[in-house]
Short mmCIF file of C-alpha atoms in Angstrom, two decimals:
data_model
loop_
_atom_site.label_atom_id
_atom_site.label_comp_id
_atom_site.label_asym_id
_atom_site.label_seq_id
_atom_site.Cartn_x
_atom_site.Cartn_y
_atom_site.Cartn_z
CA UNK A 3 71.55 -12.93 48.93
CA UNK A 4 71.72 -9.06 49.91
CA UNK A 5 72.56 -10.15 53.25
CA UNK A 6 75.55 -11.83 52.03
CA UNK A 7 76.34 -9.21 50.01
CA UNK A 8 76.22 -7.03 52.63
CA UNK A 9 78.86 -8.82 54.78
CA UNK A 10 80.80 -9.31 52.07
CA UNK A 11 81.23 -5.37 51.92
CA UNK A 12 81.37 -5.37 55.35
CA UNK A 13 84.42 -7.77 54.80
CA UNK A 14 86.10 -5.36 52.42
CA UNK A 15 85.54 -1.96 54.58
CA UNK A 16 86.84 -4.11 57.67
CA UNK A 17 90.08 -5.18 55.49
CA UNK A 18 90.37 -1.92 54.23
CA UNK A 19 90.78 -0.75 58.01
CA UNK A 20 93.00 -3.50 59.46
CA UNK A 21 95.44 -2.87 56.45
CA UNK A 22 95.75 0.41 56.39
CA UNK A 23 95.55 0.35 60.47
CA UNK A 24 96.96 -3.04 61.19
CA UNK A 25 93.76 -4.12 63.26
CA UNK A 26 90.57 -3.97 63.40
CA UNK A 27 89.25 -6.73 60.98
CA UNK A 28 88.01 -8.85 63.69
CA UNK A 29 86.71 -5.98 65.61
CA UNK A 30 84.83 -4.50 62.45
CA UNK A 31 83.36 -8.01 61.82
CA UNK A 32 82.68 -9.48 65.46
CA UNK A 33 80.76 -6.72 65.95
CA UNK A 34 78.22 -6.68 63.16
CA UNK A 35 77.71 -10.45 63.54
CA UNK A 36 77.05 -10.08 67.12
CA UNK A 37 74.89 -7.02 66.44
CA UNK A 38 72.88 -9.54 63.67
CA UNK A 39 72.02 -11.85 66.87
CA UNK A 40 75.11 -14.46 65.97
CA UNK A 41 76.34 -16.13 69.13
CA UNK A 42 79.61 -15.13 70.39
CA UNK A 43 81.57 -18.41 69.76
CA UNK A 44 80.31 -18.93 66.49
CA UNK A 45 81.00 -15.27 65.52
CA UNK A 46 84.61 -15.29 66.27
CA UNK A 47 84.94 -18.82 64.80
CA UNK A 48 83.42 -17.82 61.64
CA UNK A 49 85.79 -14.32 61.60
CA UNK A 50 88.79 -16.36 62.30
CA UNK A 51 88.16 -18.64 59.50
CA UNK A 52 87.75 -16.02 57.09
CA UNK A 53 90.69 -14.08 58.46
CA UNK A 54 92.96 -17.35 57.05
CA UNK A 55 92.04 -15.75 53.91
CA UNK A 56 92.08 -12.54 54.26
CA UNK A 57 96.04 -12.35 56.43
CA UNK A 58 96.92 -14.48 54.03
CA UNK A 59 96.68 -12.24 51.44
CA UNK A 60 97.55 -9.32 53.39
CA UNK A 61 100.72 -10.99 54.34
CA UNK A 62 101.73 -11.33 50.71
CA UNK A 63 100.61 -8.08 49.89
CA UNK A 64 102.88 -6.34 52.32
CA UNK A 65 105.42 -8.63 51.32
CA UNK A 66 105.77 -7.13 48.27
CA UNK A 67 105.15 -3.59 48.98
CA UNK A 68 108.56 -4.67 51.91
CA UNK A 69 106.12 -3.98 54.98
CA UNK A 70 106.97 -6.83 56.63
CA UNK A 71 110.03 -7.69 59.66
CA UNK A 72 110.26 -11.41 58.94
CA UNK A 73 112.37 -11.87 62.56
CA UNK A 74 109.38 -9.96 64.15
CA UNK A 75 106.91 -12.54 62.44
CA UNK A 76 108.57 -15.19 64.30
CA UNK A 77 108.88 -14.23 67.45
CA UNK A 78 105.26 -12.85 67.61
CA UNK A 79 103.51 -15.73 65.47
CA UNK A 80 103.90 -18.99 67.37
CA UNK A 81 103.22 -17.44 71.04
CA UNK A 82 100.32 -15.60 69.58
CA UNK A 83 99.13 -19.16 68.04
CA UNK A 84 99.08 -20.62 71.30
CA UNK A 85 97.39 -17.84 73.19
CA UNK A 86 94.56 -17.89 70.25
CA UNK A 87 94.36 -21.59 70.73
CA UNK A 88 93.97 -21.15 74.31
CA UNK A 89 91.10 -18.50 73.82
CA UNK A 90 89.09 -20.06 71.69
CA UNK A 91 88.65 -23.21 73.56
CA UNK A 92 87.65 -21.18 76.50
CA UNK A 93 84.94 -19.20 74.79
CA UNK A 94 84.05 -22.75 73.60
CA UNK A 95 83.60 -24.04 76.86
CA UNK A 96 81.17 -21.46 78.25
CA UNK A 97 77.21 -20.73 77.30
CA UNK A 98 76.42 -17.98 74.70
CA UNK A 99 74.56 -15.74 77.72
CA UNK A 100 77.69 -15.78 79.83
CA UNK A 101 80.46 -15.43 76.81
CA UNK A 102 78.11 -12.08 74.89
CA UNK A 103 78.58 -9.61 77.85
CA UNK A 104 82.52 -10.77 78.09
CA UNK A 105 83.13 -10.12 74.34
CA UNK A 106 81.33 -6.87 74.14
CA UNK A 107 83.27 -5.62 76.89
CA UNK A 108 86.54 -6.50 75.28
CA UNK A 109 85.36 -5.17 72.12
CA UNK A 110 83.99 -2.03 74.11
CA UNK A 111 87.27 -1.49 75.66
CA UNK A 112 89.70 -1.81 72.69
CA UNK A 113 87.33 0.35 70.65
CA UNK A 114 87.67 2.85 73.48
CA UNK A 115 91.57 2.15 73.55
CA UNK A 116 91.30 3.39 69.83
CA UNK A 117 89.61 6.47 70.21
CA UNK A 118 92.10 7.44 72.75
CA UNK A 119 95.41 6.10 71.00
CA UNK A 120 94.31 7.95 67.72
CA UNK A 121 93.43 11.19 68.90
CA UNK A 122 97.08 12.04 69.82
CA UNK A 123 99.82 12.64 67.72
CA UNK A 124 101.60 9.46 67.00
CA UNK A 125 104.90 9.15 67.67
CA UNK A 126 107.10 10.03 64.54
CA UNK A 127 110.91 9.40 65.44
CA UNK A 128 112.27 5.75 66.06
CA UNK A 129 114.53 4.37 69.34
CA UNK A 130 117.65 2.53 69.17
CA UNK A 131 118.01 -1.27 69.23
CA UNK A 132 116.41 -4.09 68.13
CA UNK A 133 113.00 -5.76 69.88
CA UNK A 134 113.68 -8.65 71.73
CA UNK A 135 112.17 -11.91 72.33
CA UNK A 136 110.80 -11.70 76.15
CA UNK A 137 109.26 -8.58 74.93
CA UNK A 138 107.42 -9.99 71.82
CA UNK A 139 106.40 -13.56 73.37
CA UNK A 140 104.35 -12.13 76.28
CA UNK A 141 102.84 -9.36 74.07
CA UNK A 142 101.68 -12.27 71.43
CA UNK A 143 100.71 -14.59 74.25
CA UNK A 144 98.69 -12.06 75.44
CA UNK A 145 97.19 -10.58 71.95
CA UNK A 146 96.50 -14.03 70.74
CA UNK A 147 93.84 -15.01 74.01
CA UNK A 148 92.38 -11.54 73.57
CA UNK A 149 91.55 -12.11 69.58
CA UNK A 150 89.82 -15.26 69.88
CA UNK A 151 87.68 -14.55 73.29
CA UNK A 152 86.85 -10.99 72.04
CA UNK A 153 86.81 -12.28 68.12
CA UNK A 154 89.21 -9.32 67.67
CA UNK A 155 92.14 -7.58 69.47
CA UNK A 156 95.16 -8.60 67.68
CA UNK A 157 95.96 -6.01 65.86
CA UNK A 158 94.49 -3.42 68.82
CA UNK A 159 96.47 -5.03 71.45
CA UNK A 160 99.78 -6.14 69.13
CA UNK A 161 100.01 -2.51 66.77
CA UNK A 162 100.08 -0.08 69.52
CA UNK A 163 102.60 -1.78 72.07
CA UNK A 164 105.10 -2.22 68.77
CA UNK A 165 104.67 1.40 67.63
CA UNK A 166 104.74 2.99 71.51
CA UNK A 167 108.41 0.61 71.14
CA UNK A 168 109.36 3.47 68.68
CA UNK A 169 111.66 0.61 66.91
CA UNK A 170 110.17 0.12 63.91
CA UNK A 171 108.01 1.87 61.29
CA UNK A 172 104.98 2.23 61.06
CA UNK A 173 104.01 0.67 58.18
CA UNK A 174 106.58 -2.21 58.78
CA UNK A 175 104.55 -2.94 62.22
CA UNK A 176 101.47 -2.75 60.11
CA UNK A 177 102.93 -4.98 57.54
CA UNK A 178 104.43 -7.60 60.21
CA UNK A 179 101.24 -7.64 63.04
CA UNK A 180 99.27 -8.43 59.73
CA UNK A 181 101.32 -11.27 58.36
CA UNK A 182 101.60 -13.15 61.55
CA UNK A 183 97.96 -13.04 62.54
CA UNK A 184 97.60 -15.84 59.30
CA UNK A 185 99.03 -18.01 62.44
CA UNK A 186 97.02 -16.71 65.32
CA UNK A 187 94.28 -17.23 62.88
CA UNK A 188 94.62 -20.61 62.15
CA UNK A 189 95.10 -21.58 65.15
CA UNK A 190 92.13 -20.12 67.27
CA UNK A 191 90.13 -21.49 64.44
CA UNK A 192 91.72 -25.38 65.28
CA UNK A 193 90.71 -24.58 68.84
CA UNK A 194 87.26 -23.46 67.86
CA UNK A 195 86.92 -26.80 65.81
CA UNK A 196 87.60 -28.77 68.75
CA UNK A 197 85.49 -27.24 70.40
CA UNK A 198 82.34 -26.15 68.46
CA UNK A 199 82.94 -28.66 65.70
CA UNK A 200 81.88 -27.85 61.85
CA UNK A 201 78.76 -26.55 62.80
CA UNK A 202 80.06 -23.76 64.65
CA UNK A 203 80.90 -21.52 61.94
CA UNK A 204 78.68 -19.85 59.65
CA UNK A 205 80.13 -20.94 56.43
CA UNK A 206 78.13 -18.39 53.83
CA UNK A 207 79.13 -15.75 56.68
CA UNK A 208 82.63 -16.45 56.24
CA UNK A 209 82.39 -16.78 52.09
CA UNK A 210 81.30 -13.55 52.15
CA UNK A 211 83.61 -12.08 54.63
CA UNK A 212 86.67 -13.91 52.44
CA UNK A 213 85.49 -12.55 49.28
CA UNK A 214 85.39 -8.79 50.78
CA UNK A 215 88.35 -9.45 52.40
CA UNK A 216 90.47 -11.02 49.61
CA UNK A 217 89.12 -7.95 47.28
CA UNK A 218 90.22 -5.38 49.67
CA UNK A 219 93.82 -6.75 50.80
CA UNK A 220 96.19 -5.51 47.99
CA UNK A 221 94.36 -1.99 47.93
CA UNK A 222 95.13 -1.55 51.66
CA UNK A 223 99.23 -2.54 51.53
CA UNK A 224 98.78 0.13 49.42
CA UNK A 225 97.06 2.59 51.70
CA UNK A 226 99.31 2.13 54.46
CA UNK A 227 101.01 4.29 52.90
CA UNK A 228 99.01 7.14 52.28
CA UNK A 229 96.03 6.90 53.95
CA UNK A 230 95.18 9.43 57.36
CA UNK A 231 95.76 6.33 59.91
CA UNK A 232 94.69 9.02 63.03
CA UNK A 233 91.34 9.68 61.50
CA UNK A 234 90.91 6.32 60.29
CA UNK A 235 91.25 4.98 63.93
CA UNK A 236 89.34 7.11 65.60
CA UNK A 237 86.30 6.70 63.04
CA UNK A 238 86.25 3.17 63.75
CA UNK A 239 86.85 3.35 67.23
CA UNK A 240 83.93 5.33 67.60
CA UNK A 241 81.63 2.51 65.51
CA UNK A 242 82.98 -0.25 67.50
CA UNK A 243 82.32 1.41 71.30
CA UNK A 244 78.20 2.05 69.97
CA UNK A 245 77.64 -1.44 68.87
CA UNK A 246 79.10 -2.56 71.65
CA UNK A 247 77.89 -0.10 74.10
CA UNK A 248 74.07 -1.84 73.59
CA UNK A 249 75.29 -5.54 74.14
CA UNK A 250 76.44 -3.98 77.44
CA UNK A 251 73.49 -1.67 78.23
CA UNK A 252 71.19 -4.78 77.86
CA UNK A 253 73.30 -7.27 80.05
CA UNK A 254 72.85 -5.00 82.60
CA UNK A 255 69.55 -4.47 82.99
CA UNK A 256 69.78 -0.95 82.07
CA UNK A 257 66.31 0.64 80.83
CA UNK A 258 64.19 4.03 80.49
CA UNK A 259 66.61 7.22 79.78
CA UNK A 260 69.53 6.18 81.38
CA UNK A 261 70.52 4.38 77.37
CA UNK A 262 69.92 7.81 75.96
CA UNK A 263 72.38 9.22 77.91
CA UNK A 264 74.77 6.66 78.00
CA UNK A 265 74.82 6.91 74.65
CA UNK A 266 74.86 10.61 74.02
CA UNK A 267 77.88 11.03 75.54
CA UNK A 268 79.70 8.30 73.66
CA UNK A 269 78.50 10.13 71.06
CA UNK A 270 80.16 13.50 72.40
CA UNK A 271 83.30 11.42 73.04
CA UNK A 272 83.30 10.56 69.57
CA UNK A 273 83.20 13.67 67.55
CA UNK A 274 85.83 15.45 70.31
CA UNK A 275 88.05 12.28 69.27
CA UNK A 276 87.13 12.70 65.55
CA UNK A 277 88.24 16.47 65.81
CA UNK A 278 91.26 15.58 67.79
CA UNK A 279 92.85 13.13 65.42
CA UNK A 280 92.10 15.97 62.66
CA UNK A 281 94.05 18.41 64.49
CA UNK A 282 96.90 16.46 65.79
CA UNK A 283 98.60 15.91 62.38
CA UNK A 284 98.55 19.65 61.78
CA UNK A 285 100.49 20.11 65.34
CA UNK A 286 102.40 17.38 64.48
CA UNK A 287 103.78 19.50 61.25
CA UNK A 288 103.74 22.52 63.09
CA UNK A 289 105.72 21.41 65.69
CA UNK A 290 108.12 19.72 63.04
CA UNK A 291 108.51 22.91 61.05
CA UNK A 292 109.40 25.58 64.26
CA UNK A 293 111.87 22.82 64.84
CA UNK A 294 113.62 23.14 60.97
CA UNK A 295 113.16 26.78 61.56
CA UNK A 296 114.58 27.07 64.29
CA UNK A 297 117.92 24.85 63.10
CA UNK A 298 117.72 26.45 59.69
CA UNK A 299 118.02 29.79 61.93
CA UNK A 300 121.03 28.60 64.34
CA UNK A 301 124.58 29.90 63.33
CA UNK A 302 126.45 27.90 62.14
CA UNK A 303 129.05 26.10 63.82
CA UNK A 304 132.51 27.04 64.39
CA UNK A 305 135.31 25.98 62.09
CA UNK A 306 136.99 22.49 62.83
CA UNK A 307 141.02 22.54 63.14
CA UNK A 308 140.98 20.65 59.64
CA UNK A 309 139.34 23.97 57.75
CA UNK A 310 141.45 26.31 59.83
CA UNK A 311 142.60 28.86 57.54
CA UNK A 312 146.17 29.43 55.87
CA UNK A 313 147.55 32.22 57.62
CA UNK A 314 147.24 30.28 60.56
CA UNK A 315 148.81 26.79 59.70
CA UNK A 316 152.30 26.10 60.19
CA UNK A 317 154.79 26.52 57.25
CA UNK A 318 156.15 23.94 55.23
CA UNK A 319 159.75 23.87 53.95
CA UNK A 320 159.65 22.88 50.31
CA UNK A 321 161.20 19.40 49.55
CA UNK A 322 164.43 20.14 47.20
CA UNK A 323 163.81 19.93 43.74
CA UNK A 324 166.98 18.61 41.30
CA UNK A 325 168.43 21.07 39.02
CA UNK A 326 166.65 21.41 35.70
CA UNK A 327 168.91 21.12 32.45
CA UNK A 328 168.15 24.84 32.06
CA UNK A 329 169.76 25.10 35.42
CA UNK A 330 172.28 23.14 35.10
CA UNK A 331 173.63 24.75 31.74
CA UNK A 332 172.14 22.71 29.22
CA UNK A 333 168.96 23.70 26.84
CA UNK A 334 165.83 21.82 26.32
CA UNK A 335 166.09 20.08 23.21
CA UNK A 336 163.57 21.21 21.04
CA UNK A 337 159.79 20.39 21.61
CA UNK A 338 160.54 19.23 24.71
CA UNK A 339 159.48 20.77 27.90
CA UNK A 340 161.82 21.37 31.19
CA UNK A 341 159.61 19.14 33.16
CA UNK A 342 160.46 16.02 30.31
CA UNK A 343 164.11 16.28 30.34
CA UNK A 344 164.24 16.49 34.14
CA UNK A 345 161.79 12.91 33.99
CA UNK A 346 164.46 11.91 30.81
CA UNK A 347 167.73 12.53 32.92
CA UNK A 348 165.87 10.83 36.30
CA UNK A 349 164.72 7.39 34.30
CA UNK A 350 161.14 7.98 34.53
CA UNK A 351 158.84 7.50 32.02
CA UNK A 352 157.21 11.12 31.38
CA UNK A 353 153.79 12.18 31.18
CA UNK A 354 152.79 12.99 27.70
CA UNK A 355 153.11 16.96 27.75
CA UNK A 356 150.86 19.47 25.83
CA UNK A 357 153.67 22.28 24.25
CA UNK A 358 152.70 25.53 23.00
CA UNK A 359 154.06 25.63 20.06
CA UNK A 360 152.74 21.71 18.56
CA UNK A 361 149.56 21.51 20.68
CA UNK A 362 151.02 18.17 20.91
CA UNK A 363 152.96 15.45 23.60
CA UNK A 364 156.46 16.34 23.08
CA UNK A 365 157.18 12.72 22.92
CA UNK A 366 155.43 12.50 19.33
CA UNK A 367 157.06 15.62 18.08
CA UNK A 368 160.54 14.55 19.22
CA UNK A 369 160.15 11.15 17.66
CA UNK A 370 159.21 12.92 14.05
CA UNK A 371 161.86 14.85 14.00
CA UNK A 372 165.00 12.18 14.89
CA UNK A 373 162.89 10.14 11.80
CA UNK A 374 163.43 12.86 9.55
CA UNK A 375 167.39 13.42 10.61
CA UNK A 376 167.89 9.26 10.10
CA UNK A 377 166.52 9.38 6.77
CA UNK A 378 168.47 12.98 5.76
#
């Protein structure tokens, strides 16, 4: 029981990640089961299956929070689904001594990948255009073999080749690499059935996972939005390059001090990447504000021929007004205004006029008083 509750927190924390990163649930996972003594194949099979769950309800979640590029979705989804397939019945095929040294390496090497990618400022402004198809199939193709022979890469290997694009944001690359894994998912967990059959994944392993998972997927669309992704990824990246670093060390054949060292300076490479990622927001907004400063600072630019003063625009000749009645010789009648009798005389209908002496439209004032001479 506190073993299962234990990987069912372990399946929360790992959600918790790939949401607010958009990877690393498989990672998180494949590497605690392996480090438990679980065989390769059975530990990505068992992740997969839980990860129908889990992108399942990520996908919605973003959904709603609008995180996701549905055209992206289905151009990465179904080549993604057949490079999972494809993966899974390899690391079916081969024994558990040969296939443990293979996954830890991936697993080693995108955890690397992350300590690296998230200890430099991430790129903030967006390209022009669209991304295209022969772009998105290879990259899935490629993404989907990697997550079901390393029993995680998806996200590492899909998020950072759609954000180094610079076409879409952040948090809709997130959204979208999360939503489309449900796919990948499925599918490397058809090919694992094939191959392993039922009894190759860990079905308490994967309750728990689901449950943790499940839990933590609405909190982390959230997240995305808030939460320090540089840190974040560099924190994890760190975890995942230890655990994996002793699968590796053991294959081979390394003994005595040489671990020790090996393992201190992972550890050095970790904290310099942890106090990277710190720092490179803060240059990041430094950068950004010597940038407004210097704009706000600029003078401003010159006036365009449309605001070119008076003085300097050509004159106009007036267009020739007709003769009022005043100028013509004959008065305004009374409570009517010079700009009404010229309408009157021209057989327009005039605009109800204010006068000075009624506060009122001279038509009203007129019509009151040829009522009162009728009835006299």
């Amino acid at each position: 029981m506190r073993k299962l509750l234990v990987l069912a927190l372990v399946g929360l924390a790992a959600q918790l990640v790939d949401g607010s990163l958009g990877m690393a649930y498989g990672l998180t996972s494949s590497t605690l089961l392996l480090f438990a003594g679980v065989a390769p194949a059975a530990a990505s099979a068992s992740v997969h299956l839980a990860e129908i769950g889990t992108t399942l309800a990520a996908g919605v979640s973003h959904w709603r929070f609008g995180n996701v590029d549905w055209r992206v979705v289905g151009r990465i989804a179904l080549p993604g689904a057949i490079g999972a397939f494809a993966g899974a019945t390899f690391l079916s095929s081969i024994s558990t001594e040969a296939a443990a040294p293979w996954m830890a390496a991936i697993l080693f090497t995108l955890g690397a990948y992350l300590l690296v990618r998230f200890s430099r400022p991430l790129r903030a402004t967006r390209a022009a255009g669209r991304l295209r198809s022969r772009f998105l199939a290879p990259l899935g193709l490629v993404a989907g073999f990697v997550d079901a022979t390393g029993g995680g890469g998806w996200g590492p290997v899909a998020t950072p080749a759609l954000l180094v694009s610079g076409r879409m944001e952040p948090r809709k690359v997130i959204g979208s690499v999360d939503t489309s894994e449900f796919v990948v998912a499925g599918a490397a967990s058809v090919g694992f059935l094939i191959g392993l059959g039922t009894e190759g994944f860990l079905l308490p392993t994967v309750a728990a996972l689901l449950i943790g998972g499940l839990i933590a997927a609405p909190i982390a669309a959230w997240l995305v939005r808030i939460v320090p992704a540089q840190l974040l990824g560099a924190v994890i990246g760190g975890v995942i390059v230890l655990t994996n670093a002793r699968t590796l060390l053991s294959a081979g054949g390394v003994s005595g001090s040489a671990p020790v060292v090996v393992y201190a300076l992972l550890g050095v490479a970790w904290v310099v990447a942890i106090v990277l990622a710190v720092r490179a927001p803060r240059r990041t907004r430094r950068a950004r504000a010597t940038v407004e400063a210097a704009l706000a600072s600029a003078p401003p630019a010159s006036a365009s021929p449309a605001s070119a003063s008076p003085a300097s625009a050509p004159p106009v000749e007036a267009a020739p007004v007709s003769a009022s009645p005043a100028e013509a010789g004959e008065p305004a009648r009374p409570g009517e205004s010079v700009g009404s009798a010229e309408a009157a005389k021209s057989g327009q209908v005039p605009e109800p006029v204010v006068t000075a002496e009624t506060s009122e439209p001279a038509e009203a004032a007129e019509s009151r008083k040829l009522a009162a001479a009728v009835e006299g």
